[in-house]
Short mmCIF file of C-alpha atoms in Angstrom, two decimals:
data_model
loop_
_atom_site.label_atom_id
_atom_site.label_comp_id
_atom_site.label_asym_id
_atom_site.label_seq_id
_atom_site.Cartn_x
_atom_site.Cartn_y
_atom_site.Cartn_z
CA UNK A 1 -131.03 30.29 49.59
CA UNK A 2 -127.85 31.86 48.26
CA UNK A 3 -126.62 28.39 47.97
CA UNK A 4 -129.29 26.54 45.93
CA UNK A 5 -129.13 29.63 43.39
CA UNK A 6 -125.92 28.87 43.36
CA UNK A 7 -126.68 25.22 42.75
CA UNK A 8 -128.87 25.69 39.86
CA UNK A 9 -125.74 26.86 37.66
CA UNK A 10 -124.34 22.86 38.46
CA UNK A 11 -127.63 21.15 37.45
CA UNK A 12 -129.83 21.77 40.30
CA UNK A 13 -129.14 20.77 44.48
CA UNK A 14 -129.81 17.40 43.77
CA UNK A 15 -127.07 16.62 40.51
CA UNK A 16 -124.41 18.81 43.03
CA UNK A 17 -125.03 16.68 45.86
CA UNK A 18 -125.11 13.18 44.30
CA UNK A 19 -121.67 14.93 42.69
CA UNK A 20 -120.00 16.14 45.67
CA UNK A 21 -120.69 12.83 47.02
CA UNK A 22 -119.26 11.05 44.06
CA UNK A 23 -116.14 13.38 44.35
CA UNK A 24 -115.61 12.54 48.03
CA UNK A 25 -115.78 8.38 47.33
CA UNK A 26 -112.93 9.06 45.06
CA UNK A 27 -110.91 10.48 47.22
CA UNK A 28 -111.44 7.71 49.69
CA UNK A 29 -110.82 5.04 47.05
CA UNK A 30 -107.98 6.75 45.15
CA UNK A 31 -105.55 7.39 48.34
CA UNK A 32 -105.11 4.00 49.29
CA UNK A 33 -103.67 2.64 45.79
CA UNK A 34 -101.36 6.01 45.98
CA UNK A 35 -99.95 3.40 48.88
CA UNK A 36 -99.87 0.57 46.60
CA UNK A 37 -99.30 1.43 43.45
CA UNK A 38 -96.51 4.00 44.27
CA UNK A 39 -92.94 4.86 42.90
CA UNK A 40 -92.27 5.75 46.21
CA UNK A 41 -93.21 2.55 48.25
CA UNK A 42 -94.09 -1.12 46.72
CA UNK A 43 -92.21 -0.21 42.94
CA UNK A 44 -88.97 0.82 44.12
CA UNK A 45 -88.36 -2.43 46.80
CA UNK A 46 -89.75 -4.42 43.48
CA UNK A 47 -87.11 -3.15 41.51
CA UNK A 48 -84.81 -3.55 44.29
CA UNK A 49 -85.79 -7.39 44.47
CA UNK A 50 -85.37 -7.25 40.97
CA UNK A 51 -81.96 -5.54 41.02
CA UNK A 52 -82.79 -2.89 38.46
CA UNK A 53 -80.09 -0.61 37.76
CA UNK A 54 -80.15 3.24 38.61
CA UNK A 55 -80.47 3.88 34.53
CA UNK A 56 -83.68 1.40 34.87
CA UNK A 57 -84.99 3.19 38.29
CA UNK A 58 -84.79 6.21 36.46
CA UNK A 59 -86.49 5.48 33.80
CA UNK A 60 -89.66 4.22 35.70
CA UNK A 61 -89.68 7.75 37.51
CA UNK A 62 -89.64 9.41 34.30
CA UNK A 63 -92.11 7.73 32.46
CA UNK A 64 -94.65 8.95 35.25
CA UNK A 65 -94.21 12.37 33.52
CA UNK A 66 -93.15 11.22 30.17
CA UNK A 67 -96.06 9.04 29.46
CA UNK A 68 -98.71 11.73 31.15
CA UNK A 69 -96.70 14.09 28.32
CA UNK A 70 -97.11 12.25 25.59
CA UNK A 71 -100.98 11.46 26.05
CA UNK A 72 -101.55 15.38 26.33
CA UNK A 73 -102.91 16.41 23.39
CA UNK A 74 -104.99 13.26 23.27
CA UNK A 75 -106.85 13.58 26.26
CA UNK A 76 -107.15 17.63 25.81
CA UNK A 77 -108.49 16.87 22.49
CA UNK A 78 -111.20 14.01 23.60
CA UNK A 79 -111.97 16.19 26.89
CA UNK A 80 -112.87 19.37 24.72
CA UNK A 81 -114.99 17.21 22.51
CA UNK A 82 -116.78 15.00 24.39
CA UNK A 83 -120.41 15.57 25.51
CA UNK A 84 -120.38 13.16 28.58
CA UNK A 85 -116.75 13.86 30.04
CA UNK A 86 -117.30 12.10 32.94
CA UNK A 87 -118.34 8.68 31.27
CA UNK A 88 -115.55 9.22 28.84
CA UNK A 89 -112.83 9.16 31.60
CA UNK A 90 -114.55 6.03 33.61
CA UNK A 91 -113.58 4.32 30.22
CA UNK A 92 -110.31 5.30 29.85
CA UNK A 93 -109.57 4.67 33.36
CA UNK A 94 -111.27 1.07 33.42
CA UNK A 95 -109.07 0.16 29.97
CA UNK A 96 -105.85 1.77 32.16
CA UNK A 97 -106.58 -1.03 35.62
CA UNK A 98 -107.31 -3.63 32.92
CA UNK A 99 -104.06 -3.57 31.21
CA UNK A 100 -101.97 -2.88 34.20
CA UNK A 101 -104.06 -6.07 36.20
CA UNK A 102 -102.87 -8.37 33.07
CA UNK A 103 -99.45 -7.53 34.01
CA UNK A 104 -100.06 -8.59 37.84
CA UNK A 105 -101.85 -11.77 36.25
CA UNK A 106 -98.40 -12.92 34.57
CA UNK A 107 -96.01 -12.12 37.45
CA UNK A 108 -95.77 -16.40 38.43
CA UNK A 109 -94.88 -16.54 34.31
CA UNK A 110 -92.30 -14.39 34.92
CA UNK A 111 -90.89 -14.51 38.69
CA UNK A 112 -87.38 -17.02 36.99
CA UNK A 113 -86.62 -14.00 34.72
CA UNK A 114 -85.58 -11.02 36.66
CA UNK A 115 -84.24 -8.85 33.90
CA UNK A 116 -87.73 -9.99 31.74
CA UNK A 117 -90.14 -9.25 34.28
CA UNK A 118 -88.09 -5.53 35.32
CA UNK A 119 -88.20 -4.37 31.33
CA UNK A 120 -92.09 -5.95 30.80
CA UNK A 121 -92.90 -4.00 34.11
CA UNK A 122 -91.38 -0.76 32.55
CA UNK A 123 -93.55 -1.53 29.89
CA UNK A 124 -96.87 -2.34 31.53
CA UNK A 125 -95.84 0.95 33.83
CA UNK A 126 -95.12 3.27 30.54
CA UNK A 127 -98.64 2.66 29.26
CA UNK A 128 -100.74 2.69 32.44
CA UNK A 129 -99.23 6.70 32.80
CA UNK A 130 -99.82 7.24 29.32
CA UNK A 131 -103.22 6.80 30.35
CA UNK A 132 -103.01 8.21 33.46
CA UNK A 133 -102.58 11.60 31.79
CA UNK A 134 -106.29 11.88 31.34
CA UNK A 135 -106.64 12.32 35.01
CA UNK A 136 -106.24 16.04 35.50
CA UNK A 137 -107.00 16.63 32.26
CA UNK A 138 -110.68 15.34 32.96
CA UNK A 139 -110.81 15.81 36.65
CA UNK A 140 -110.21 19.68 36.94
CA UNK A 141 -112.35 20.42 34.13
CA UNK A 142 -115.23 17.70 35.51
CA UNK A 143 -114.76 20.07 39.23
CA UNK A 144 -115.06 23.22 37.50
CA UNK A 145 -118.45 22.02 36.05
CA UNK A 146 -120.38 20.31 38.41
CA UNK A 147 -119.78 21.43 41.61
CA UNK A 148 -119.95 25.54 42.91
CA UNK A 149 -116.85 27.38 44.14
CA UNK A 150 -117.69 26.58 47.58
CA UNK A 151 -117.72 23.34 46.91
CA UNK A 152 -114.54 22.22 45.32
CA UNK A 153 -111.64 21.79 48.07
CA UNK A 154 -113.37 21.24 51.67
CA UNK A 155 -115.57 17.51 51.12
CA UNK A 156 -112.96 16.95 48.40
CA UNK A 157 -110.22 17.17 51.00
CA UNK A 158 -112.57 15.22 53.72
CA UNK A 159 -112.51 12.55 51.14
CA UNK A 160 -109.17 11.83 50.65
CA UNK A 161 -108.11 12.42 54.43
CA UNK A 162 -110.40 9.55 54.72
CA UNK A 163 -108.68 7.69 52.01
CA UNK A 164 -105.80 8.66 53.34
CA UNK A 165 -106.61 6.70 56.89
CA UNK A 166 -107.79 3.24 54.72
CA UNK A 167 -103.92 4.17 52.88
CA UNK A 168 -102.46 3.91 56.60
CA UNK A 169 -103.56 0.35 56.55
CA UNK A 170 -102.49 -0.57 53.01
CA UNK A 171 -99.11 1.06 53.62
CA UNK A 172 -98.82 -0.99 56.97
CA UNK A 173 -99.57 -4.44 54.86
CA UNK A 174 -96.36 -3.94 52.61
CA UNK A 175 -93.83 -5.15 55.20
CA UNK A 176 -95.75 -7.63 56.60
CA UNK A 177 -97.14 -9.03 53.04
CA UNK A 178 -93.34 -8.78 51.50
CA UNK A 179 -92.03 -11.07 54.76
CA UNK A 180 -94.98 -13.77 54.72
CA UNK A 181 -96.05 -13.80 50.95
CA UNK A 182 -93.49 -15.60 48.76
CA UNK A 183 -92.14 -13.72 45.81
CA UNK A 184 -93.84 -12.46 43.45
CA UNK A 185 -97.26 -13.94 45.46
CA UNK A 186 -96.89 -10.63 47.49
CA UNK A 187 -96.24 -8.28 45.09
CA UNK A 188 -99.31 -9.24 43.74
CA UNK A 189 -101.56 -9.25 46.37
CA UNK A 190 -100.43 -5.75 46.86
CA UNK A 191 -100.70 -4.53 43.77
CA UNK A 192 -104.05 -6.67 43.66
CA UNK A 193 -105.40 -4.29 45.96
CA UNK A 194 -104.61 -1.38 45.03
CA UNK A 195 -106.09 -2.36 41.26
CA UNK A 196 -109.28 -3.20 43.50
CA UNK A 197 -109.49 0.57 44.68
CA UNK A 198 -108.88 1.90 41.48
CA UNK A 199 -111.76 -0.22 39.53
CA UNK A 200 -113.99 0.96 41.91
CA UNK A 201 -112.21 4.85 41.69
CA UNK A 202 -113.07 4.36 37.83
CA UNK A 203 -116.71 3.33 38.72
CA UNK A 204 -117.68 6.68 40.38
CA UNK A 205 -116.78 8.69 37.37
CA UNK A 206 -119.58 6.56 35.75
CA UNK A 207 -122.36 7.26 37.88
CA UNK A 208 -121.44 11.06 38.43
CA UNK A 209 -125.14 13.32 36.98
CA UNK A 210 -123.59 15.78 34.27
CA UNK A 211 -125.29 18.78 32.61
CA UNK A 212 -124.99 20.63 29.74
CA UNK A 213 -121.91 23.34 30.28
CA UNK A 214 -122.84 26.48 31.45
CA UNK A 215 -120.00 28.02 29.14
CA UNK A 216 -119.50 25.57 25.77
CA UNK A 217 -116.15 24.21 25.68
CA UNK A 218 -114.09 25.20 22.80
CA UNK A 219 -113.67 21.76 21.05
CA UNK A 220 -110.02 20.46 19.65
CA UNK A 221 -108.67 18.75 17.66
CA UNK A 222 -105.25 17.34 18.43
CA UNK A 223 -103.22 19.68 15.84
CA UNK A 224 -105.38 22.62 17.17
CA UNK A 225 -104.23 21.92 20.22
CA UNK A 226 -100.68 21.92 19.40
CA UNK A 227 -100.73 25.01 17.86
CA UNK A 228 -102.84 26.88 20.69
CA UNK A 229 -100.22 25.67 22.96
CA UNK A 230 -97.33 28.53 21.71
CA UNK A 231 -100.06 31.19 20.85
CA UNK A 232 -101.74 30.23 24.90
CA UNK A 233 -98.04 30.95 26.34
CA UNK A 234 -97.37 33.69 24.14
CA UNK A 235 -100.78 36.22 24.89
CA UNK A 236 -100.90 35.04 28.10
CA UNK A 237 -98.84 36.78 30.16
CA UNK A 238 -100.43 35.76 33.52
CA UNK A 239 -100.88 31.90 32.62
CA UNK A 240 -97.08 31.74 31.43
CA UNK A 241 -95.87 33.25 34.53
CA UNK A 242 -98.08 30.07 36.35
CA UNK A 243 -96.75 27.60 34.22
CA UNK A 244 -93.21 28.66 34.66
CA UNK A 245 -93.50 28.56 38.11
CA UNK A 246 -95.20 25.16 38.44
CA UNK A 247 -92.41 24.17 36.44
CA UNK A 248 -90.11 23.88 39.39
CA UNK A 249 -92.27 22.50 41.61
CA UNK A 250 -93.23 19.64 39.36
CA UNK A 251 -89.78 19.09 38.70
CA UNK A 252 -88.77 18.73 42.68
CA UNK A 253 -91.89 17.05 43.31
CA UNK A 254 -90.96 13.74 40.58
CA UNK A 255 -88.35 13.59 42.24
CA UNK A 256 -89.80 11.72 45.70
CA UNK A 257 -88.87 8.23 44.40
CA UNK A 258 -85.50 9.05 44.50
CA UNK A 259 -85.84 9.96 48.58
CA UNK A 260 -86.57 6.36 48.71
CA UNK A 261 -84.05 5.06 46.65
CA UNK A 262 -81.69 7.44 48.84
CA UNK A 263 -82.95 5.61 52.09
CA UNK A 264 -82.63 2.16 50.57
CA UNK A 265 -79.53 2.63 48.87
CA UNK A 266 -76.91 4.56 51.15
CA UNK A 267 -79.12 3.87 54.62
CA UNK A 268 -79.93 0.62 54.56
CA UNK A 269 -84.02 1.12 54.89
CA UNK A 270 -85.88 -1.55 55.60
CA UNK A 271 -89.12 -2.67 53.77
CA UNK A 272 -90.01 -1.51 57.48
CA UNK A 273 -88.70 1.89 57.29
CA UNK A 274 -89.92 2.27 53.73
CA UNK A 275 -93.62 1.48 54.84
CA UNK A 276 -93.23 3.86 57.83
CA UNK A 277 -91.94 6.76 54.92
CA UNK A 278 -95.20 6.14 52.89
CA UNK A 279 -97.44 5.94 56.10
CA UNK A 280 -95.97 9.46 56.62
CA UNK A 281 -96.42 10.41 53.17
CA UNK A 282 -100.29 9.47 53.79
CA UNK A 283 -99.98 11.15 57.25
CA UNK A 284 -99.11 14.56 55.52
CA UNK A 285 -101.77 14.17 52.87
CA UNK A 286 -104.51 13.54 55.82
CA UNK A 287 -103.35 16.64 57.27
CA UNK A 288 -102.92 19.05 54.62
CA UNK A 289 -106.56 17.68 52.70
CA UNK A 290 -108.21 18.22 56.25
CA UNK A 291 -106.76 21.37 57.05
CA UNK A 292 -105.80 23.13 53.90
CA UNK A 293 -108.76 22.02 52.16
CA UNK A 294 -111.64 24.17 53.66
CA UNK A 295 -108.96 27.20 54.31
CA UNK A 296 -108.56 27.43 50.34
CA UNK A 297 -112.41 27.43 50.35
CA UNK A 298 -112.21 30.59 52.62
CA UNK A 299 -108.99 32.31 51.16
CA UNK A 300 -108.92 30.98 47.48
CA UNK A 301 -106.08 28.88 45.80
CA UNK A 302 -104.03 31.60 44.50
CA UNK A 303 -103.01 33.24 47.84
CA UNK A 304 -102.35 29.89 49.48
CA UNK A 305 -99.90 28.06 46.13
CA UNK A 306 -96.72 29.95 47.89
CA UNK A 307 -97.25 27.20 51.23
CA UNK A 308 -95.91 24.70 48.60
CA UNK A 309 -92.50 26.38 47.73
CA UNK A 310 -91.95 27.30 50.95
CA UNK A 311 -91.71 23.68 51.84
CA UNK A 312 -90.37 21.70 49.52
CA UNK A 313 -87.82 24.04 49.57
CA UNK A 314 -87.14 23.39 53.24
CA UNK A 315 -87.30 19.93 52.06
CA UNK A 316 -84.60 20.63 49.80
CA UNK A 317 -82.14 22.29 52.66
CA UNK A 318 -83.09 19.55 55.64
CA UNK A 319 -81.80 17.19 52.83
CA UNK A 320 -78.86 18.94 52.35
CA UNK A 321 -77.93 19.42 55.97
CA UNK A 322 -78.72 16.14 57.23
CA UNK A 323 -76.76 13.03 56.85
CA UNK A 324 -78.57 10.40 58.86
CA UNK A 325 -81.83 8.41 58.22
CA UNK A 326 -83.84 10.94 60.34
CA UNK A 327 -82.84 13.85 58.68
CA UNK A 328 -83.95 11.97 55.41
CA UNK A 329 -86.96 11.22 56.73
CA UNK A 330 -87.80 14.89 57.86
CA UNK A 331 -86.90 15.90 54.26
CA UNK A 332 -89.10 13.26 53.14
CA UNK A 333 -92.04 14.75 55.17
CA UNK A 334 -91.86 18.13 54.31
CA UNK A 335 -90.94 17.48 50.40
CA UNK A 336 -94.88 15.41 50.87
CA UNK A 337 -96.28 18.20 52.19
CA UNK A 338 -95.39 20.24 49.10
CA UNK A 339 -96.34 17.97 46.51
CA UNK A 340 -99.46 18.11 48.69
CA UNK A 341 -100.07 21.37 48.86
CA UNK A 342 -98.97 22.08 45.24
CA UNK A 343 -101.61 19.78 44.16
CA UNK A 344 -104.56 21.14 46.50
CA UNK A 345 -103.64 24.79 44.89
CA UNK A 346 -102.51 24.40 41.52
CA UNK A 347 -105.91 22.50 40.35
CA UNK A 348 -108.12 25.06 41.60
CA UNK A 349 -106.21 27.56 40.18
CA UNK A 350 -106.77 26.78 37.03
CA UNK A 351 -109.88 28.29 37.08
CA UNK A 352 -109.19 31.50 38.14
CA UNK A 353 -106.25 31.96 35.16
CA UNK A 354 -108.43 29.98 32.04
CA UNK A 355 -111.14 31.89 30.54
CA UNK A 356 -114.43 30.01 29.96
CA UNK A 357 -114.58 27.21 27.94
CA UNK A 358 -111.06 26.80 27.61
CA UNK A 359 -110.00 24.76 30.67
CA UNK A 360 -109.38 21.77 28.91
CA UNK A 361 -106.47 23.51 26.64
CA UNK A 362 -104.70 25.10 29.85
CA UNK A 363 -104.80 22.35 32.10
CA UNK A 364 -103.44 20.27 29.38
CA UNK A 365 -100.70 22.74 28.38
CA UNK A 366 -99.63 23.61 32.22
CA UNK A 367 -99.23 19.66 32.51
CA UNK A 368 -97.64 19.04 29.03
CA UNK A 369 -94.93 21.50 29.50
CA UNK A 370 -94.21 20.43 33.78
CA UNK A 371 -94.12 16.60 32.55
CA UNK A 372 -91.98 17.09 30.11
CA UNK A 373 -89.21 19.01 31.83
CA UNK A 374 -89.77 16.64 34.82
CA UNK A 375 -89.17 13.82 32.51
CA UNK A 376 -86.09 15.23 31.03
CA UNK A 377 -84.79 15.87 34.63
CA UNK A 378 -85.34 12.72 36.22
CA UNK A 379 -83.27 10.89 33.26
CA UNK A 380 -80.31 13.72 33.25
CA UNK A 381 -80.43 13.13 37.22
CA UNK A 382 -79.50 9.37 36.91
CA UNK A 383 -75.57 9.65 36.08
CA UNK A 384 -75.29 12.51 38.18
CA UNK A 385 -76.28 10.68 41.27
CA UNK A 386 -74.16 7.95 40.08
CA UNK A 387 -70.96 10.01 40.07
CA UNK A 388 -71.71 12.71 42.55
CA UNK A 389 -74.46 10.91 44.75
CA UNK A 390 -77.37 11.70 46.70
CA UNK A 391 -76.72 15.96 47.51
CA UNK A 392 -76.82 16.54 44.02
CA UNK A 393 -80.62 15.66 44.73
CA UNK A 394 -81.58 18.26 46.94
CA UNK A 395 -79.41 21.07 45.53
CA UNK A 396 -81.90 20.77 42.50
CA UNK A 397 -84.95 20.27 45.20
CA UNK A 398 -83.82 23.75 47.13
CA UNK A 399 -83.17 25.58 43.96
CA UNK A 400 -86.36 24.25 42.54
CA UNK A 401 -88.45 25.57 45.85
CA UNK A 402 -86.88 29.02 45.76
CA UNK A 403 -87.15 29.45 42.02
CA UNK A 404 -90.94 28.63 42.15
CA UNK A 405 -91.76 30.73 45.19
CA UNK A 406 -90.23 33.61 43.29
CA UNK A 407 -92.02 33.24 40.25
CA UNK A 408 -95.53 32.93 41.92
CA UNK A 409 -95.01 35.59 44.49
CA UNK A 410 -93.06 38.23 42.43
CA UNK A 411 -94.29 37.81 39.07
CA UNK A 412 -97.36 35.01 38.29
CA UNK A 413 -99.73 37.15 41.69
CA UNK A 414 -99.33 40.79 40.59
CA UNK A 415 -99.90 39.44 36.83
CA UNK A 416 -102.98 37.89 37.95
CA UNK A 417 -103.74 40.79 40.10
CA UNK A 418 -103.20 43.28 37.44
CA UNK A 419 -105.37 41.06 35.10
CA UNK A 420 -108.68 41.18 37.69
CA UNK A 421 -108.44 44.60 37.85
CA UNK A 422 -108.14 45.19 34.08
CA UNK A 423 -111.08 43.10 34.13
CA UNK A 424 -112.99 44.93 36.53
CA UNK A 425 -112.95 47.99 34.09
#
């Protein structure tokens, strides 16, 4: 009974069911392009193949952040204002496959002209995460409205353990499509099929049954957004303690591609051993989205965010103390179940920091702000892995973990604490 009252608030038992269901197919059809479509798998043995330079690796890690920066105030701006957000973002993620799929079209054009095809993928990859930053921007918000409290993490996580199991699969086809495909025939059968998850990802936005909010969202314009941005930070004492700490971990977490560059570059890897790193990269997300999932349901977001410090800065150390393929892979493993966790917690916690109405303008400005130093970072890191190699990535990686566990233990959870009780009266 408690729990169709509580349903009523989200459009009624039937709208949050049809949603929740909705939310679980995308998790099961947006894990197994993470496989496919990944600067940690397929993109970095195409730019291998290609013989990119470490400048040129760099800079299609960084536009991953960069191009979800610049879009921003955009998407914040379209989110706040538009009536029927989930239709809106099924459009701009259908005009995102379409653009990226005309790239994969012209690959046989292009498969003579190495050094063409790497700087037109940069390009197709630049704009297909410039539209990519709609994705939290609209997701969060779109779980915050239609489904209940109780609802948000556990059948969410079922979802995507489930697409992380069909990403198994996918992640086992690279090595064997790479060997028997010719070149570029395989890259685009794999990125062919990961495009094919995505349209249909895009298609369940479409059909998802949204109400009128419960709490009108404060609409934007783009310059309004910009200037809420500083005065957000600046009142906020509890939110800029978040962001700051989510900071670091954004920063160590853009920098997975470069594990696998690491492995490729000064181990030798295999496309083998780089499929069996992403099937373990899909491993940890089954795990975590099964089992940290429902627990976050029980214990709430907030107490659970210092899991993901804790390990990527093990990540960080394992990294540091190893010097053999293992050890990478170990790092590798536990730097995945960070990123993991930092991404089960961080979304959810949104809602307990923004005040109603105004999700939208803090998920947008706690994303803006990560991106962009994660950008920055990611190009700075290039020449110094070229002159002092591969430790001075996870001296950055430790120091990143231990800076953001402090900040969300010692400073953004009493804030927040402080904050409920000032609110309690």
């Amino acid at each position: 009974m408690a729990q169709d009252t509580a349903d009523v608030a989200f459009g009624g038992r039937s709208a949050v069911r049809r949603n929740a269901l909705l939310f679980f197919l995308d998790g099961v059809t947006f894990q197994p392009s993470v496989a496919l479509l990944s600067m940690t798998a397929v993109i970095p043995l195409l730019l291998e193949h290609l013989r990119a330079s470490t400048a040129q690796f760099a800079i299609a890690t960084s536009v991953v952040s960069l191009g979800t920066f610049v879009s921003q105030p955009y998407f914040v701006s379209l989110c706040s204002r538009t009536r029927r957000m989930a239709r809106t973002f099924a459009v701009v993620l259908l005009v995102q496959r379409a653009l990226f799929l005309a790239f994969v079209l012209a690959m046989p054009l292009l498969a003579d002209h190495a050094g063409l095809m790497t700087w037109l993928f940069l390009a197709s990859w630049t704009v297909f995460n410039v539209l990519a930053g709609s994705g939290t921007l609209f997701n969060v918000p779109l779980v915050l409205k239609l489904l209940p409290p109780t609802r948000r993490a556990g059948l969410r996580g079922v979802g995507m353990a489930i697409g992380s199991l069909l990403a198994l699969g996918a992640a086992a086809l690279i090595p064997v499509v790479i060997e028997r495909v010719a070149y570029p025939w395989s890259y685009m059968v794999l990125f062919g099929v990961g495009l094919a998850f995505l349209f249909a990802n895009a298609a369940g936005f479409w059909f998802m049954r949204e109400h009128d909010d419960a709490e009108p969202r404060v609409p934007m314009r783009v310059t309004e957004y910009l200037r809420d941005v500083p005065r957000t930070l600046r009142r906020d004492a509890t939110f800029r303690a978040m962001v700051t700490s989510c900071v670091f971990l954004v920063l160590a977490n853009s920098l997975l591609p470069f594990y696998t560059l690491h492995a490729i570059r000064t181990f030798g890897a295999s496309e083998q051993h780089v499929a069996l790193m992403a099937s373990l990269a899909i491993v940890t997300g089954v795990a975590v989205n099964l089992g940290f999932g429902f627990v976050i349901d029980r214990r709430g977001p907030v107490a659970l965010s210092p899991v993901a410090a804790v390990a990527v800065t093990a990540a960080g150390a394992v990294g540091l103390a190893s010097g053999s393929l293992g050890g990478l892979t170990v790092a590798w493993v536990l730097a995945n179940v960070g990123a993991a966790c930092y991404l089960k917690t961080t979304m959810l916690m949104l809602g307990d920091v923004s005040p109603s109405g105004r999700a939208p303008s803090y998920v947008g400005t706690l994303f803006a702000i990560s991106m962009l130093v994660s950008s920055v970072a990611v190009l700075a890191l290039a020449p110094l892995l070229d002159a002092l190699g591969f430790t001075a990535l996870f001296v950055l990686v430790a120091g990143c973990g231990a800076a953001g566990w402090y900040l969300n233990v010692r400073v953004f959870q009493p804030r927040l604490s402080a904050a409920r009780r000032r609110a309690r009266g």
